[in-house]
Coordinates of N, CA and C in Angstrom, one line a residue:
M1 N 7.1 6.9 -22.6 CA 5.9 7.4 -21.5 C 6.6 8.2 -20.6
T2 N 6.0 9.4 -20.3 CA 6.3 10.4 -19.3 C 5.6 10.1 -17.9
V3 N 6.3 10.0 -16.9 CA 5.7 9.7 -15.4 C 5.7 11.2 -14.8
T4 N 4.7 11.6 -14.3 CA 4.7 12.9 -13.6 C 4.3 12.8 -12.3
Q5 N 4.8 13.6 -11.5 CA 4.4 13.7 -10.1 C 3.5 14.8 -9.9
R6 N 2.5 14.4 -9.2 CA 1.3 15.4 -8.9 C 1.5 16.0 -7.4
K7 N 1.1 17.0 -7.1 CA 1.1 17.6 -5.8 C -0.2 17.1 -5.0
P8 N -0.1 16.5 -3.9 CA -1.3 15.9 -3.2 C -2.4 17.2 -3.1
Q9 N -3.6 16.8 -3.4 CA -4.6 17.8 -3.4 C -5.5 17.5 -2.0
H10 N -6.2 18.5 -1.7 CA -7.2 18.2 -0.4 C -8.1 17.0 -0.8
L11 N -8.2 15.9 0.2 CA -9.0 14.8 0.1 C -10.3 15.1 0.9
P12 N -11.4 14.6 0.5 CA -12.7 14.6 1.3 C -12.3 14.0 2.6
D13 N -13.0 14.2 3.6 CA -12.9 13.5 4.9 C -13.0 12.1 5.0
E14 N -13.8 11.4 4.0 CA -14.1 10.1 3.9 C -12.8 9.6 3.5
I15 N -12.0 10.1 2.6 CA -10.8 9.6 2.0 C -9.7 9.6 3.2
Q16 N -9.8 10.7 3.9 CA -8.7 11.0 4.9 C -8.7 10.0 6.0
T17 N -9.6 9.4 6.2 CA -9.8 8.5 7.4 C -9.1 7.0 7.2
V18 N -8.8 6.8 5.9 CA -8.1 5.7 5.6 C -6.6 5.8 5.9
N19 N -6.0 4.7 6.5 CA -4.7 4.6 7.0 C -3.7 4.9 5.9
E20 N -3.0 5.8 5.9 CA -1.8 6.0 4.8 C -0.7 5.1 5.2
P21 N 0.0 4.6 4.2 CA 1.1 3.8 4.7 C 2.3 4.6 5.4
G22 N 3.0 4.0 6.4 CA 3.9 4.6 7.3 C 3.1 5.4 8.3
V23 N 2.0 5.5 8.2 CA 1.2 6.4 9.4 C 0.9 5.4 10.5
Q24 N 1.3 5.5 11.6 CA 1.0 4.7 12.8 C 0.0 5.4 13.8
Y25 N -1.2 4.8 14.1 CA -1.9 5.1 15.1 C -1.9 4.4 16.4
Q26 N -2.0 5.1 17.5 CA -2.0 4.4 18.7 C -3.0 5.2 19.6
C27 N -3.4 4.4 20.7 CA -4.4 5.0 21.7 C -3.7 6.0 22.5
D28 N -4.3 7.1 22.7 CA -3.4 8.2 23.3 C -3.6 8.1 24.9
S29 N -4.4 7.1 25.4 CA -4.5 6.7 26.6 C -3.6 5.5 27.1
C30 N -3.8 4.3 26.4 CA -2.9 3.2 26.8 C -1.9 2.8 25.9
K31 N -1.6 3.6 24.8 CA -0.5 3.5 23.8 C -0.6 2.2 23.0
C32 N -1.7 1.3 23.1 CA -1.6 0.4 22.1 C -1.8 0.5 20.7
D33 N -1.4 -0.2 19.8 CA -1.3 0.1 18.4 C -2.7 0.0 17.8
L34 N -3.2 1.0 17.1 CA -4.6 1.0 16.5 C -4.4 1.1 14.8
T35 N -3.2 0.8 14.3 CA -3.1 1.0 12.9 C -3.9 0.3 12.1
H36 N -4.1 -1.0 12.4 CA -4.9 -1.9 11.6 C -6.2 -2.2 12.1
T37 N -6.8 -1.5 13.0 CA -8.0 -1.7 13.7 C -9.0 -0.7 13.8
I38 N -10.0 -1.0 14.3 CA -11.1 0.3 14.5 C -10.5 1.2 15.6
R39 N -10.8 2.4 15.5 CA -10.4 3.3 16.6 C -11.4 4.3 16.7
I40 N -11.4 5.2 18.0 CA -12.4 6.2 18.2 C -11.7 7.5 18.0
K41 N -12.2 8.4 17.2 CA -11.4 9.7 17.2 C -12.4 10.9 17.9
C42 N -11.7 11.5 18.7 CA -12.4 12.5 19.4 C -12.8 13.7 18.4
A43 N -14.1 14.1 18.5 CA -14.4 15.1 17.6 C -14.8 16.5 18.3
D44 N -14.6 16.4 19.4 CA -14.5 17.9 20.2 C -13.5 18.9 19.8
P45 N -13.9 20.0 19.4 CA -12.9 21.0 19.0 C -11.6 21.2 20.2
V46 N -11.8 21.0 21.4 CA -10.8 21.1 22.3 C -9.8 20.0 22.1
C47 N -10.0 19.0 21.5 CA -9.1 17.6 21.3 C -8.6 17.9 19.9
Q48 N -9.1 18.7 18.9 CA -8.8 18.8 17.6 C -7.3 19.3 17.1
P49 N -6.8 20.3 17.9 CA -5.4 20.6 17.6 C -4.4 19.6 17.3
E50 N -3.5 19.8 16.4 CA -2.4 18.8 16.0 C -3.2 17.5 15.4
D51 N -2.9 16.4 16.0 CA -3.5 15.2 15.4 C -4.8 14.8 16.0
G52 N -5.3 15.4 17.0 CA -6.5 15.0 17.6 C -6.2 13.8 18.6
V53 N -7.3 13.3 19.1 CA -7.0 12.2 20.1 C -7.7 10.9 19.5
D54 N -7.1 9.8 19.5 CA -7.4 8.5 19.0 C -7.5 7.7 20.2
I55 N -8.5 6.9 20.4 CA -8.8 6.1 21.6 C -9.2 4.6 21.1
C56 N -8.5 3.8 21.9 CA -8.9 2.3 21.6 C -10.3 2.0 22.2
P57 N -11.1 0.9 21.6 CA -12.3 0.8 22.0 C -12.4 0.2 23.5
S58 N -11.4 -0.2 24.0 CA -11.2 -0.6 25.5 C -11.4 0.7 26.3
C59 N -10.3 1.7 26.0 CA -10.4 2.9 26.7 C -11.5 3.7 26.7
F60 N -12.1 3.6 25.5 CA -13.2 4.4 25.0 C -14.5 3.8 26.0
C61 N -14.7 2.6 26.1 CA -15.8 1.9 26.9 C -15.5 2.1 28.4
A62 N -14.3 2.1 28.8 CA -14.0 2.5 30.1 C -14.1 4.0 30.8
G63 N -14.5 4.8 29.6 CA -14.6 6.1 29.7 C -13.4 6.8 30.4
K64 N -12.2 6.5 29.6 CA -10.8 7.1 30.1 C -10.9 8.5 29.7
E65 N -10.5 9.4 30.7 CA -10.1 10.8 30.5 C -8.7 11.1 30.7
F66 N -8.0 11.9 29.9 CA -6.7 12.2 29.9 C -6.6 13.6 29.1
G67 N -5.6 14.5 29.6 CA -5.2 15.6 28.9 C -6.5 16.5 29.0
R68 N -6.9 17.1 27.8 CA -8.1 17.9 27.6 C -9.1 17.1 27.3
H69 N -8.9 15.8 26.9 CA -10.2 14.9 26.5 C -11.0 14.3 27.8
K70 N -12.3 14.6 27.5 CA -13.4 14.2 28.5 C -14.3 12.9 27.9
R71 N -14.7 12.2 28.7 CA -15.6 11.1 28.4 C -16.9 11.6 27.7
G72 N -17.3 12.8 27.8 CA -18.6 13.1 27.2 C -18.4 13.9 25.9
H73 N -17.2 14.0 25.3 CA -17.1 14.6 24.0 C -17.6 13.8 22.8
A74 N -18.0 14.5 21.9 CA -18.4 14.0 20.6 C -17.3 13.2 20.0
Y75 N -17.7 12.1 19.3 CA -16.7 11.2 18.8 C -17.0 10.6 17.3
R76 N -16.1 10.1 16.6 CA -16.3 9.6 15.4 C -15.8 8.1 15.5
V77 N -16.4 7.1 14.8 CA -15.8 5.6 14.7 C -14.9 5.7 13.5
I78 N -13.7 5.4 13.6 CA -12.9 5.2 12.3 C -12.6 3.7 12.1
E79 N -13.2 3.1 10.9 CA -13.2 1.8 10.7 C -12.5 1.6 9.4
I80 N -11.5 0.6 9.4 CA -10.8 0.0 8.3 C -11.8 -0.7 7.4
N81 N -11.9 -0.1 6.2 CA -12.8 -0.8 5.2 C -12.0 -2.0 4.5
S82 N -11.7 -3.1 5.3 CA -10.9 -4.1 4.9 C -11.7 -5.3 4.6
Y83 N -12.4 -5.3 3.2 CA -13.2 -6.5 2.9 C -13.1 -6.3 1.2
P84 N -13.1 -7.5 0.5 CA -12.9 -7.5 -0.9 C -14.1 -6.9 -1.7
I85 N -13.8 -6.1 -2.7 CA -14.9 -5.6 -3.5 C -14.6 -5.9 -5.0
F86 N -13.4 -5.8 -5.5 CA -13.4 -6.3 -6.9 C -12.6 -7.4 -7.2
T87 N -11.7 -7.9 -6.3 CA -11.0 -9.2 -6.3 C -11.0 -9.8 -4.8
E88 N -10.8 -11.1 -4.9 CA -10.9 -11.6 -3.5 C -9.6 -11.3 -2.6
D89 N -8.6 -11.0 -3.0 CA -7.4 -10.7 -2.3 C -7.0 -9.2 -2.0
W90 N -7.9 -8.2 -2.6 CA -7.5 -6.9 -2.4 C -8.7 -6.4 -1.7
G91 N -8.6 -5.4 -0.6 CA -9.5 -5.0 0.2 C -10.0 -3.6 -0.4
A92 N -11.1 -3.1 0.2 CA -11.7 -1.8 -0.1 C -10.6 -0.7 0.1
D93 N -9.9 -0.8 1.1 CA -8.9 0.2 1.7 C -7.9 0.2 0.8
E94 N -7.4 -0.9 0.3 CA -6.2 -0.9 -0.5 C -6.7 -0.4 -2.0
E95 N -8.0 -0.7 -2.4 CA -8.4 -0.3 -3.6 C -8.4 1.4 -3.6
L96 N -8.9 1.9 -2.5 CA -9.0 3.4 -2.4 C -7.5 4.1 -2.3
L97 N -6.6 3.3 -1.7 CA -5.1 3.8 -1.7 C -4.6 3.8 -3.0
L98 N -5.1 2.7 -3.8 CA -4.3 2.6 -5.2 C -4.9 3.8 -6.0
I99 N -6.2 4.2 -6.0 CA -6.7 5.1 -6.7 C -6.2 6.5 -6.3
T100 N -6.1 6.8 -4.8 CA -5.5 8.1 -4.5 C -4.0 8.1 -4.8
G101 N -3.3 6.8 -4.8 CA -1.9 6.9 -5.2 C -1.6 7.1 -6.7
L102 N -2.6 6.6 -7.5 CA -2.6 7.0 -8.8 C -2.8 8.5 -9.3
A103 N -3.6 9.1 -8.5 CA -3.9 10.5 -8.5 C -2.8 11.4 -8.1
S104 N -2.2 11.0 -7.0 CA -1.0 11.8 -6.4 C 0.3 11.7 -7.2
H105 N 0.5 10.4 -7.7 CA 2.0 9.9 -8.1 C 1.9 9.9 -9.6
G106 N 0.8 9.7 -10.3 CA 0.7 9.6 -11.8 C 0.9 8.2 -12.2
F107 N 0.0 8.0 -13.3 CA 0.1 6.7 -13.8 C 1.4 6.2 -14.2
G108 N 1.7 4.9 -13.8 CA 3.0 4.2 -14.4 C 3.9 4.4 -13.3
N109 N 3.8 5.1 -12.3 CA 4.8 5.2 -11.2 C 4.6 4.3 -10.2
W110 N 4.6 3.0 -10.5 CA 4.3 1.7 -9.6 C 4.9 1.7 -8.4
K111 N 6.1 2.1 -8.3 CA 6.9 2.1 -7.1 C 6.3 3.0 -6.0
K112 N 6.1 4.1 -6.5 CA 5.6 5.2 -5.5 C 4.2 4.9 -5.0
I113 N 3.4 4.1 -6.1 CA 1.9 4.0 -5.8 C 2.1 2.8 -4.8
A114 N 2.8 1.9 -5.0 CA 3.0 0.7 -4.1 C 3.4 1.1 -2.6
E115 N 4.3 2.2 -2.5 CA 4.6 2.6 -1.2 C 3.3 3.3 -0.7
H116 N 2.5 3.9 -1.5 CA 1.4 4.5 -1.1 C 0.3 3.7 -0.4
V117 N 0.1 2.6 -1.2 CA -0.7 1.5 -0.7 C -0.2 0.9 0.5
G118 N 1.0 0.6 0.6 CA 1.8 0.2 1.7 C 1.7 -1.3 2.0
T119 N 0.9 -1.9 1.4 CA 0.8 -3.5 1.7 C 0.9 -4.3 0.5
R120 N 1.4 -3.6 -0.6 CA 1.6 -4.4 -1.8 C 2.9 -4.0 -2.4
T121 N 3.5 -5.0 -3.5 CA 4.8 -4.7 -4.1 C 4.3 -3.9 -5.4
K122 N 5.3 -3.4 -6.0 CA 5.0 -2.5 -7.3 C 4.6 -3.6 -8.4
E123 N 5.1 -4.7 -8.3 CA 4.6 -5.7 -9.3 C 3.1 -6.1 -9.1
E124 N 2.7 -6.4 -7.7 CA 1.3 -6.7 -7.5 C 0.3 -5.5 -7.9
V125 N 0.9 -4.4 -7.6 CA -0.1 -3.0 -7.9 C -0.2 -2.9 -9.3
E126 N 0.9 -3.0 -10.1 CA 0.7 -2.9 -11.7 C -0.2 -4.0 -12.1
K127 N 0.1 -5.2 -11.8 CA -0.8 -6.4 -12.2 C -2.2 -6.3 -11.9
H128 N -2.6 -5.8 -10.6 CA -4.0 -5.5 -10.2 C -4.7 -4.7 -10.9
Y129 N -3.8 -3.4 -11.1 CA -4.7 -2.4 -11.8 C -4.9 -2.7 -13.4
T130 N -3.9 -3.4 -13.8 CA -4.1 -3.8 -15.5 C -5.3 -4.8 -15.4
E131 N -5.3 -5.8 -14.6 CA -6.2 -6.9 -14.5 C -7.8 -6.3 -14.3
V132 N -7.8 -5.6 -13.2 CA -9.2 -5.2 -12.6 C -9.6 -3.9 -13.4
Y133 N -8.7 -3.0 -13.6 CA -9.3 -1.7 -14.3 C -9.2 -1.8 -15.8
V134 N -8.0 -1.9 -16.3 CA -7.7 -1.8 -17.8 C -8.3 -2.9 -18.5
E135 N -8.2 -4.0 -18.1 CA -8.9 -5.3 -18.8 C -10.4 -5.4 -18.4
S136 N -10.9 -4.5 -17.6 CA -12.3 -4.6 -17.3 C -13.2 -4.5 -18.5
P137 N -14.4 -5.3 -18.6 CA -15.3 -5.0 -19.6 C -16.0 -3.7 -19.5
N138 N -15.9 -2.9 -18.3 CA -16.5 -1.8 -18.1 C -15.5 -0.6 -18.1
W139 N -14.5 -0.8 -18.7 CA -13.2 0.1 -18.6 C -13.8 1.5 -18.9
P140 N -13.3 2.4 -18.0 CA -12.1 2.5 -17.0 C -12.6 2.1 -15.6
L141 N -13.9 1.5 -15.7 CA -14.4 1.1 -14.3 C -14.1 -0.4 -14.0
P142 N -13.9 -0.9 -12.8 CA -13.8 -2.4 -12.6 C -15.1 -3.0 -12.7
A143 N -15.2 -4.4 -13.0 CA -16.5 -4.9 -13.0 C -17.1 -4.9 -11.5
M144 N -18.3 -4.4 -11.5 CA -18.9 -4.0 -10.3 C -20.0 -5.3 -10.0
G145 N -20.3 -5.3 -8.9 CA -21.4 -6.2 -8.3 C -20.9 -7.7 -8.0
R146 N -19.7 -7.8 -7.7 CA -19.1 -9.1 -7.5 C -19.5 -9.5 -6.1
D147 N -19.6 -10.8 -5.7 CA -19.9 -11.1 -4.4 C -18.8 -12.2 -4.2
F148 N -18.2 -12.2 -2.9 CA -17.1 -13.0 -2.5 C -17.5 -13.8 -1.3
E149 N -17.4 -15.0 -1.3 CA -17.7 -16.0 -0.2 C -16.5 -16.3 0.6
I150 N -15.8 -15.2 1.3 CA -14.6 -15.3 1.9 C -14.9 -14.9 3.3
D151 N -14.5 -15.7 4.4 CA -14.7 -15.4 5.9 C -13.8 -14.1 6.2
P152 N -14.4 -13.1 6.8 CA -13.7 -11.9 7.0 C -12.4 -12.1 7.8
E153 N -12.5 -13.1 8.8 CA -11.3 -13.5 9.6 C -10.2 -14.1 8.7
E154 N -10.6 -14.9 7.7 CA -9.6 -15.5 6.8 C -9.0 -14.4 6.1
F155 N -9.8 -13.4 5.6 CA -9.4 -12.4 4.7 C -8.5 -11.5 5.6
H156 N -8.6 -11.2 6.7 CA -7.7 -10.5 7.6 C -6.4 -11.2 7.9
E157 N -6.7 -12.5 8.0 CA -5.4 -13.3 8.4 C -4.5 -13.4 7.1
R158 N -5.0 -13.5 5.9 CA -4.3 -13.3 4.8 C -3.4 -12.2 4.6
K159 N -4.0 -11.0 4.9 CA -3.6 -9.6 4.9 C -2.5 -9.5 5.9
R160 N -2.6 -10.1 7.2 CA -1.7 -10.0 8.1 C -0.5 -10.7 7.8
R161 N -0.6 -12.0 7.1 CA 0.5 -12.7 6.8 C 1.3 -12.1 5.5
R162 N 0.5 -11.5 4.5 CA 1.2 -10.9 3.6 C 2.1 -9.6 4.0
I163 N 1.4 -8.8 5.1 CA 2.1 -7.7 5.5 C 3.6 -8.2 6.3
S164 N 3.3 -9.2 7.1 CA 4.4 -9.8 7.8 C 5.5 -10.3 6.8
A165 N 5.1 -10.9 5.8 CA 6.1 -11.4 4.8 C 6.7 -10.3 4.2
M166 N 6.1 -9.0 3.8 CA 6.7 -7.9 3.2 C 7.6 -7.2 4.3
N167 N 7.3 -7.3 5.4 CA 8.2 -6.8 6.6 C 9.4 -7.6 6.7
A168 N 9.2 -8.8 6.6 CA 10.4 -9.8 6.7 C 11.4 -9.6 5.5
M169 N 11.1 -9.1 4.6 CA 12.0 -9.1 3.3 C 13.1 -8.1 3.6
A170 N 14.3 -8.5 3.2 CA 15.4 -7.6 3.4 C 15.1 -6.3 2.4
P171 N 15.4 -5.0 2.9 CA 15.4 -4.0 2.0 C 16.4 -4.1 0.7
P172 N 16.0 -3.5 -0.3 CA 17.0 -3.6 -1.4 C 18.3 -2.7 -1.1
P173 N 19.4 -3.3 -1.6 CA 20.7 -2.7 -1.5 C 20.7 -1.3 -2.0
P174 N 21.3 -0.3 -1.2 CA 21.4 1.0 -1.7 C 22.0 1.1 -3.1
K175 N 21.6 2.1 -3.8 CA 22.2 2.2 -5.3 C 23.4 2.9 -5.1
V176 N 24.5 2.4 -5.8 CA 25.7 3.1 -6.1 C 25.7 4.3 -6.8
A177 N 26.3 5.4 -6.2 CA 26.3 6.6 -6.9 C 27.2 6.5 -8.1
P178 N 26.5 7.1 -9.3 CA 27.4 7.0 -10.5 C 28.8 7.7 -10.5
T179 N 29.7 7.2 -11.0 CA 31.0 7.9 -11.0 C 31.3 8.0 -12.4
S180 N 32.1 9.3 -12.6 CA 32.5 9.5 -13.9 C 33.9 8.8 -14.3
A181 N 34.2 8.6 -15.6 CA 35.4 8.0 -15.8 C 36.5 9.1 -15.9
P182 N 37.8 8.8 -15.4 CA 38.8 9.6 -15.4 C 39.1 10.3 -16.6

């Protein structure tokens, strides 16, 4: 099997609002972490150069103004779609990252895809893709219309524990450079 690397293509705005792994968001006013929570994005052209302006709900509600950002500017609410859609333990945000990771890195490149998802190991990503997509009775689509009776707070707490456990793992040792025999 050949694994190919694909160049990232322009993604629609709906997909770009999902947090990419490694990308950290913080409030441009109070500097609090917004990576895994709802945030407000200023949509005024004066605030658009570079990365734009991200604001936490508290600063937004307080009408904070800073730099070129003013309280009357147009805005967008950026929400993390973290709720189960195909299995009880994978969120819609992770499913979307899985699909965009497959498109970007090629089928079978599970390590790169797992890095793209950011909250799963390569084994979890491969197993999930096989079980949900490949073994689906509607292949290549997953089984649709499932309903999960899981409390959103419990779902988010499981995700937080999983991310904390992944962050606590020791990084793999660096690979030893190959040497040739004398």
